[in-house]
């Protein structure tokens, strides 16, 4: 029998409008979206991937620009196919490579490669070092209210709950979205620290709300609060700003969800990141994320992947985290997302020890509920 080849690539847009929007430094989130990529081989095996970003555009790039370059190919040759898709993307757009669209295909190929070999993706990535991972809670977004006291109350309440459940919480700053500023941001962190106590790990994510001066000031205040890391203090394009802040501040500087593989190279060279956070649905998939993980390790930088998607994103991230040295974290999004909770029969949840299990193989180790996919399928 001949080896199975890629027969069909389909991009499925998903949209879940939220009853209550929530905010972070850059925008209000009104709808949770994802583009799933379904790759089927000539023997009927199906692999799943996920792309970050809006459905419009992403779907067309996956199906029209990229898919023709993997159809007919052996899905187990993932690294070669990733490199080809990267080259196709660059030749097509010149100034940008559509990395989120490539991510969806790359993840689906890693899922397929595992399924065709009867092994988990973490085994193919070099071998799992653990079966479960410690999560930290992402959430604590801003409610759409005018009174800053109401914002504090909502965020402190949520942080208290998440701290009790997981022992580690990541806060959002960037209250300029609501007309406030860095002082109110620092006050928010102070109030949460006071509420959760000194034993809880508290991270802060500014989603590049600041210029360098404000980032320095806020960063010093975060040091006083014992903050574990300061994420995306300045714009992702300001690579030198990352290096300077990392040099100046004692609080570790984190970032990566907005960075390309080559920007990670530069950030490692200049010491701009103390924590590296590539997202497997944004950076191009598991192939570049694993390369970045190796470089991070060589530079003494822990890797904590950014995760904000559906169970496909969670499973793929867990497959990577399972292989990392040290004691890595899982970014565990607790904000409202019906796609994350409903696309699998059983959503990811912490076990009795507060750890999230890495799904067993083959492949990414998840089964999607096709009825739920239909429920949220975008036009
Ligand atoms: Ca972030």
Short mmCIF file of C-alpha atoms and ligand atoms in Angstrom, two decimals:
data_model
loop_
_atom_site.label_atom_id
_atom_site.label_comp_id
_atom_site.label_asym_id
_atom_site.label_seq_id
_atom_site.Cartn_x
_atom_site.Cartn_y
_atom_site.Cartn_z
CA UNK A 1 0.00 0.00 0.00
CA UNK A 2 1.33 3.45 -0.83
CA UNK A 3 1.95 6.00 1.93
CA UNK A 4 -0.97 8.32 2.70
CA UNK A 5 -0.75 11.80 1.21
CA UNK A 6 -2.60 15.04 1.94
CA UNK A 7 -5.83 15.01 -0.04
CA UNK A 8 -7.86 17.93 1.29
CA UNK A 9 -7.30 21.09 3.32
CA UNK A 10 -10.32 22.92 4.71
CA UNK A 11 -10.35 26.08 6.82
CA UNK A 12 -13.36 26.37 9.13
CA UNK A 13 -14.14 29.80 10.55
CA UNK A 14 -15.63 29.82 14.05
CA UNK A 15 -17.35 32.72 15.79
CA UNK A 16 -18.88 32.92 19.25
CA UNK A 17 -20.38 36.34 20.04
CA UNK A 18 -20.11 37.22 23.75
CA UNK A 19 -23.05 38.55 25.78
CA UNK A 20 -20.70 40.79 27.73
CA UNK A 21 -17.66 42.25 26.00
CA UNK A 22 -14.38 42.55 27.96
CA UNK A 23 -11.38 44.78 27.41
CA UNK A 24 -7.59 44.85 27.51
CA UNK A 25 -5.15 47.66 26.67
CA UNK A 26 -5.70 47.53 22.90
CA UNK A 27 -9.35 46.59 22.32
CA UNK A 28 -12.72 45.31 23.46
CA UNK A 29 -13.39 41.64 22.78
CA UNK A 30 -16.97 41.22 21.52
CA UNK A 31 -16.64 37.85 19.75
CA UNK A 32 -14.29 34.90 20.25
CA UNK A 33 -13.05 33.67 16.89
CA UNK A 34 -10.77 30.98 15.53
CA UNK A 35 -10.10 29.36 12.20
CA UNK A 36 -9.73 25.61 12.49
CA UNK A 37 -7.82 23.77 9.77
CA UNK A 38 -8.94 20.26 8.88
CA UNK A 39 -6.46 18.24 6.81
CA UNK A 40 -7.55 14.87 5.46
CA UNK A 41 -5.23 12.27 3.95
CA UNK A 42 -5.80 9.74 1.17
CA UNK A 43 -6.44 7.01 3.79
CA UNK A 44 -9.13 9.09 5.55
CA UNK A 45 -7.04 10.18 8.55
CA UNK A 46 -7.92 13.70 9.77
CA UNK A 47 -5.61 16.19 11.47
CA UNK A 48 -6.65 19.46 13.14
CA UNK A 49 -4.91 22.80 13.43
CA UNK A 50 -5.89 26.31 14.49
CA UNK A 51 -5.08 29.81 13.24
CA UNK A 52 -5.16 32.98 15.35
CA UNK A 53 -6.99 36.01 14.04
CA UNK A 54 -10.07 37.00 12.08
CA UNK A 55 -11.85 34.39 10.01
CA UNK A 56 -12.06 36.68 6.99
CA UNK A 57 -8.80 36.54 5.11
CA UNK A 58 -7.27 33.72 7.15
CA UNK A 59 -9.63 31.17 5.59
CA UNK A 60 -8.80 32.31 2.08
CA UNK A 61 -5.05 32.37 2.69
CA UNK A 62 -5.13 28.81 4.06
CA UNK A 63 -7.28 27.40 1.27
CA UNK A 64 -6.17 29.42 -1.76
CA UNK A 65 -2.56 30.42 -1.11
CA UNK A 66 -1.10 27.67 1.09
CA UNK A 67 -3.14 24.47 0.66
CA UNK A 68 -2.04 23.78 -2.95
CA UNK A 69 1.55 23.43 -1.67
CA UNK A 70 0.79 20.57 0.75
CA UNK A 71 -1.83 18.62 -1.23
CA UNK A 72 -0.28 15.39 -2.55
CA UNK A 73 2.54 15.55 0.02
CA UNK A 74 3.40 13.13 2.84
CA UNK A 75 2.06 14.84 6.00
CA UNK A 76 4.77 13.20 8.12
CA UNK A 77 7.37 15.45 6.47
CA UNK A 78 6.17 18.39 8.54
CA UNK A 79 9.40 20.36 8.86
CA UNK A 80 10.06 20.31 5.12
CA UNK A 81 6.46 21.38 4.44
CA UNK A 82 6.62 24.18 7.02
CA UNK A 83 9.74 25.57 5.31
CA UNK A 84 7.98 25.40 1.97
CA UNK A 85 4.89 27.23 3.29
CA UNK A 86 7.12 29.91 4.80
CA UNK A 87 8.84 30.42 1.43
CA UNK A 88 5.48 30.52 -0.36
CA UNK A 89 4.17 33.07 2.12
CA UNK A 90 7.20 35.31 1.72
CA UNK A 91 7.18 35.10 -2.08
CA UNK A 92 3.46 35.92 -2.10
CA UNK A 93 3.48 38.93 0.25
CA UNK A 94 7.17 40.06 0.30
CA UNK A 95 6.94 42.25 3.44
CA UNK A 96 5.01 39.86 5.67
CA UNK A 97 4.63 36.11 5.92
CA UNK A 98 1.08 35.02 6.90
CA UNK A 99 2.32 33.10 9.94
CA UNK A 100 -1.08 32.57 11.66
CA UNK A 101 -2.43 30.91 8.49
CA UNK A 102 0.68 28.72 8.21
CA UNK A 103 0.23 27.80 11.89
CA UNK A 104 -3.09 26.07 11.25
CA UNK A 105 -1.67 23.80 8.56
CA UNK A 106 1.53 23.08 10.51
CA UNK A 107 -0.44 22.02 13.60
CA UNK A 108 -2.75 19.79 11.53
CA UNK A 109 0.30 18.13 9.96
CA UNK A 110 1.84 17.46 13.40
CA UNK A 111 -1.50 15.96 14.48
CA UNK A 112 -1.54 13.79 11.34
CA UNK A 113 2.11 12.78 11.65
CA UNK A 114 1.37 11.49 15.16
CA UNK A 115 -1.82 9.72 14.14
CA UNK A 116 -0.14 8.02 11.15
CA UNK A 117 2.75 6.82 13.36
CA UNK A 118 0.54 5.95 16.33
CA UNK A 119 2.50 8.28 18.60
CA UNK A 120 1.78 11.48 20.48
CA UNK A 121 3.01 14.72 18.96
CA UNK A 122 5.21 15.31 22.04
CA UNK A 123 7.05 12.05 21.25
CA UNK A 124 7.67 13.27 17.70
CA UNK A 125 8.85 16.63 19.10
CA UNK A 126 11.60 14.87 21.03
CA UNK A 127 9.85 13.26 23.98
CA UNK A 128 7.65 14.29 26.88
CA UNK A 129 9.38 15.16 30.15
CA UNK A 130 6.08 15.29 32.09
CA UNK A 131 2.47 14.13 31.91
CA UNK A 132 0.89 17.23 33.43
CA UNK A 133 1.71 20.93 33.57
CA UNK A 134 1.12 23.67 36.18
CA UNK A 135 -1.32 26.28 34.91
CA UNK A 136 -1.57 29.99 35.62
CA UNK A 137 -4.84 31.86 35.17
CA UNK A 138 -5.20 34.39 32.39
CA UNK A 139 -8.27 36.60 32.61
CA UNK A 140 -8.94 39.63 34.80
CA UNK A 141 -9.98 41.73 31.80
CA UNK A 142 -11.68 45.10 32.14
CA UNK A 143 -15.47 45.34 32.33
CA UNK A 144 -17.13 48.05 30.21
CA UNK A 145 -17.86 50.43 33.08
CA UNK A 146 -16.85 54.02 33.73
CA UNK A 147 -16.07 53.91 37.44
CA UNK A 148 -12.54 52.69 38.12
CA UNK A 149 -13.61 51.39 41.56
CA UNK A 150 -16.02 49.04 39.78
CA UNK A 151 -13.13 47.82 37.60
CA UNK A 152 -10.97 47.15 40.69
CA UNK A 153 -13.80 45.30 42.38
CA UNK A 154 -14.49 43.04 39.42
CA UNK A 155 -10.83 42.23 38.75
CA UNK A 156 -9.94 41.69 42.43
CA UNK A 157 -12.90 39.32 42.88
CA UNK A 158 -11.95 37.29 39.83
CA UNK A 159 -8.26 37.21 40.80
CA UNK A 160 -9.16 35.99 44.29
CA UNK A 161 -11.14 33.08 42.82
CA UNK A 162 -8.48 32.14 40.28
CA UNK A 163 -5.71 32.43 42.87
CA UNK A 164 -7.55 30.03 45.12
CA UNK A 165 -8.04 27.54 42.28
CA UNK A 166 -4.63 27.74 40.57
CA UNK A 167 -2.24 29.69 42.83
CA UNK A 168 -1.05 31.90 39.95
CA UNK A 169 -2.83 34.77 38.20
CA UNK A 170 -1.98 37.15 35.36
CA UNK A 171 -3.50 40.63 35.47
CA UNK A 172 -4.11 43.04 32.63
CA UNK A 173 -2.99 46.65 32.79
CA UNK A 174 -3.61 49.40 30.27
CA UNK A 175 -6.63 51.15 31.80
CA UNK A 176 -6.08 53.97 29.30
CA UNK A 177 -8.71 52.01 27.35
CA UNK A 178 -11.21 53.32 29.93
CA UNK A 179 -9.68 56.78 30.16
CA UNK A 180 -7.37 56.11 33.14
CA UNK A 181 -3.60 55.68 33.16
CA UNK A 182 -0.49 54.04 34.62
CA UNK A 183 -1.29 55.18 38.19
CA UNK A 184 -4.61 53.34 38.13
CA UNK A 185 -2.85 50.35 36.55
CA UNK A 186 -0.41 50.16 39.46
CA UNK A 187 -3.24 50.62 41.96
CA UNK A 188 -5.06 47.66 40.37
CA UNK A 189 -1.99 45.46 40.85
CA UNK A 190 -1.59 46.66 44.47
CA UNK A 191 -5.18 45.82 45.29
CA UNK A 192 -4.93 42.37 43.77
CA UNK A 193 -1.69 41.65 45.62
CA UNK A 194 -3.29 42.74 48.86
CA UNK A 195 -6.30 40.51 48.21
CA UNK A 196 -4.46 37.33 47.17
CA UNK A 197 -1.56 37.60 49.62
CA UNK A 198 2.20 37.25 49.16
CA UNK A 199 2.25 33.49 48.39
CA UNK A 200 0.33 33.74 45.11
CA UNK A 201 2.28 34.17 41.87
CA UNK A 202 1.14 37.38 40.15
CA UNK A 203 2.11 38.23 36.58
CA UNK A 204 1.22 41.50 34.81
CA UNK A 205 0.43 41.86 31.10
CA UNK A 206 0.34 45.38 29.65
CA UNK A 207 -0.44 44.37 26.05
CA UNK A 208 2.02 47.13 25.05
CA UNK A 209 0.06 49.90 26.74
CA UNK A 210 3.17 52.02 27.50
CA UNK A 211 5.98 54.01 26.01
CA UNK A 212 9.44 53.31 27.44
CA UNK A 213 9.21 55.94 30.19
CA UNK A 214 5.88 54.76 31.56
CA UNK A 215 6.99 51.14 31.21
CA UNK A 216 10.04 51.89 33.39
CA UNK A 217 7.92 53.61 36.04
CA UNK A 218 5.26 50.93 36.10
CA UNK A 219 7.94 48.22 36.07
CA UNK A 220 9.56 49.65 39.23
CA UNK A 221 6.20 49.68 40.98
CA UNK A 222 5.64 46.07 39.93
CA UNK A 223 8.96 45.12 41.53
CA UNK A 224 7.63 46.45 44.84
CA UNK A 225 4.61 44.16 44.45
CA UNK A 226 6.76 41.08 43.83
CA UNK A 227 5.40 40.60 40.31
CA UNK A 228 6.67 37.43 38.61
CA UNK A 229 6.94 38.92 35.12
CA UNK A 230 5.99 42.10 33.21
CA UNK A 231 4.56 41.10 29.83
CA UNK A 232 4.59 43.20 26.65
CA UNK A 233 5.48 46.48 28.38
CA UNK A 234 6.10 48.30 25.07
CA UNK A 235 5.15 47.90 21.42
CA UNK A 236 6.34 44.64 19.86
CA UNK A 237 8.25 46.59 17.16
CA UNK A 238 10.37 48.31 19.81
CA UNK A 239 12.86 45.45 20.10
CA UNK A 240 15.54 47.74 21.59
CA UNK A 241 13.02 48.91 24.19
CA UNK A 242 12.67 45.32 25.37
CA UNK A 243 16.45 45.01 25.74
CA UNK A 244 16.72 48.29 27.67
CA UNK A 245 13.87 47.46 30.03
CA UNK A 246 15.27 44.02 30.69
CA UNK A 247 18.62 45.66 31.53
CA UNK A 248 17.07 48.37 33.74
CA UNK A 249 14.34 46.51 35.61
CA UNK A 250 14.58 43.61 38.04
CA UNK A 251 11.11 42.34 37.18
CA UNK A 252 11.56 39.84 34.30
CA UNK A 253 10.38 41.07 30.89
CA UNK A 254 8.08 38.68 28.98
CA UNK A 255 6.76 38.78 25.44
CA UNK A 256 6.41 36.91 22.19
CA UNK A 257 2.80 36.54 21.09
CA UNK A 258 3.35 39.36 18.55
CA UNK A 259 6.85 38.34 17.46
CA UNK A 260 8.02 36.46 14.38
CA UNK A 261 10.70 33.74 14.48
CA UNK A 262 13.36 36.17 13.24
CA UNK A 263 12.37 38.75 15.87
CA UNK A 264 12.85 36.08 18.54
CA UNK A 265 16.38 35.60 17.18
CA UNK A 266 17.10 39.29 17.59
CA UNK A 267 15.49 39.44 21.06
CA UNK A 268 17.65 36.53 22.24
CA UNK A 269 20.76 38.20 20.83
CA UNK A 270 20.07 41.49 22.63
CA UNK A 271 18.71 39.99 25.85
CA UNK A 272 15.31 41.59 25.28
CA UNK A 273 13.27 38.72 26.72
CA UNK A 274 13.51 37.09 30.15
CA UNK A 275 10.48 34.91 29.34
CA UNK A 276 9.69 33.89 25.73
CA UNK A 277 6.03 33.44 24.76
CA UNK A 278 5.50 32.26 21.18
CA UNK A 279 1.93 31.15 20.35
CA UNK A 280 1.71 27.97 18.26
CA UNK A 281 -1.37 29.39 16.44
CA UNK A 282 0.41 32.66 15.57
CA UNK A 283 4.15 32.09 15.11
CA UNK A 284 3.78 29.52 12.29
CA UNK A 285 2.95 26.35 14.26
CA UNK A 286 4.84 23.83 16.35
CA UNK A 287 7.75 23.72 13.88
CA UNK A 288 9.02 27.28 14.51
CA UNK A 289 7.83 27.21 18.15
CA UNK A 290 10.10 24.24 18.81
CA UNK A 291 13.04 25.96 17.09
CA UNK A 292 12.40 29.06 19.25
CA UNK A 293 12.21 26.85 22.36
CA UNK A 294 15.67 25.46 21.63
CA UNK A 295 17.14 28.92 21.13
CA UNK A 296 15.43 30.17 24.28
CA UNK A 297 16.98 27.33 26.26
CA UNK A 298 20.44 28.02 24.78
CA UNK A 299 20.06 31.63 25.93
CA UNK A 300 18.88 30.74 29.43
CA UNK A 301 15.35 32.01 28.80
CA UNK A 302 12.33 29.97 29.95
CA UNK A 303 9.59 29.39 27.38
CA UNK A 304 5.95 29.87 28.39
CA UNK A 305 3.82 29.65 25.25
CA UNK A 306 1.03 32.18 24.81
CA UNK A 307 -2.33 30.33 24.58
CA UNK A 308 -5.72 31.91 24.01
CA UNK A 309 -7.57 29.56 21.68
CA UNK A 310 -9.73 26.48 21.40
CA UNK A 311 -8.88 22.94 22.61
CA UNK A 312 -6.73 22.57 19.47
CA UNK A 313 -4.49 25.43 20.63
CA UNK A 314 -4.43 24.04 24.18
CA UNK A 315 -3.59 20.49 23.08
CA UNK A 316 -0.85 21.62 20.68
CA UNK A 317 0.65 23.91 23.34
CA UNK A 318 0.57 21.12 25.94
CA UNK A 319 2.36 18.78 23.49
CA UNK A 320 5.15 21.36 23.22
CA UNK A 321 5.23 22.25 26.94
CA UNK A 322 5.52 18.53 27.77
CA UNK A 323 8.91 18.51 26.00
CA UNK A 324 10.39 21.67 27.59
CA UNK A 325 13.16 21.62 30.20
CA UNK A 326 12.63 23.18 33.63
CA UNK A 327 9.22 23.55 35.26
CA UNK A 328 7.19 25.28 32.55
CA UNK A 329 3.77 26.90 32.94
CA UNK A 330 0.62 26.53 30.86
CA UNK A 331 -1.18 29.80 30.12
CA UNK A 332 -4.71 28.79 31.11
CA UNK A 333 -7.26 31.27 29.80
CA UNK A 334 -10.21 31.63 32.17
CA UNK A 335 -11.98 34.42 30.24
CA UNK A 336 -15.26 33.80 28.47
CA UNK A 337 -14.80 31.53 25.41
CA UNK A 338 -17.56 29.10 24.38
CA UNK A 339 -15.22 27.68 21.68
CA UNK A 340 -12.70 26.60 24.31
CA UNK A 341 -15.35 25.01 26.51
CA UNK A 342 -17.57 23.34 23.90
CA UNK A 343 -15.46 22.02 21.00
CA UNK A 344 -14.37 18.94 22.96
CA UNK A 345 -16.64 16.64 24.92
CA UNK A 346 -14.53 17.35 28.01
CA UNK A 347 -12.88 20.77 28.29
CA UNK A 348 -9.35 20.98 29.70
CA UNK A 349 -9.43 21.33 33.49
CA UNK A 350 -6.93 21.03 36.36
CA UNK A 351 -6.70 17.63 38.10
CA UNK A 352 -6.75 17.06 41.87
CA UNK A 353 -3.17 18.33 42.15
CA UNK A 354 -4.02 21.50 40.27
CA UNK A 355 -2.15 20.36 37.14
CA UNK A 356 -3.48 20.15 33.56
CA UNK A 357 -2.81 16.78 31.92
CA UNK A 358 -0.99 16.59 28.59
CA UNK A 359 -3.38 14.70 26.27
CA UNK A 360 -2.13 11.23 25.36
CA UNK A 361 -1.64 10.46 21.69
CA UNK A 362 -1.84 9.69 18.95
CA UNK A 363 -1.18 13.14 17.51
CA UNK A 364 -2.42 16.11 19.51
CA UNK A 365 -4.65 13.78 21.52
CA UNK A 366 -8.01 15.50 21.18
CA UNK A 367 -11.32 14.61 19.58
CA UNK A 368 -13.46 17.49 18.39
CA UNK A 369 -17.26 17.55 18.62
CA UNK A 370 -18.37 18.06 15.01
CA UNK A 371 -21.87 19.20 16.13
CA UNK A 372 -20.29 21.96 18.24
CA UNK A 373 -18.16 22.99 15.27
CA UNK A 374 -21.31 23.35 13.16
CA UNK A 375 -22.93 25.42 15.92
CA UNK A 376 -20.20 28.06 15.75
CA UNK A 377 -19.26 27.82 12.08
CA UNK A 378 -18.98 31.32 10.60
CA UNK A 379 -20.69 32.30 7.34
CA1 LIG B 1 -0.40 38.57 26.59
#
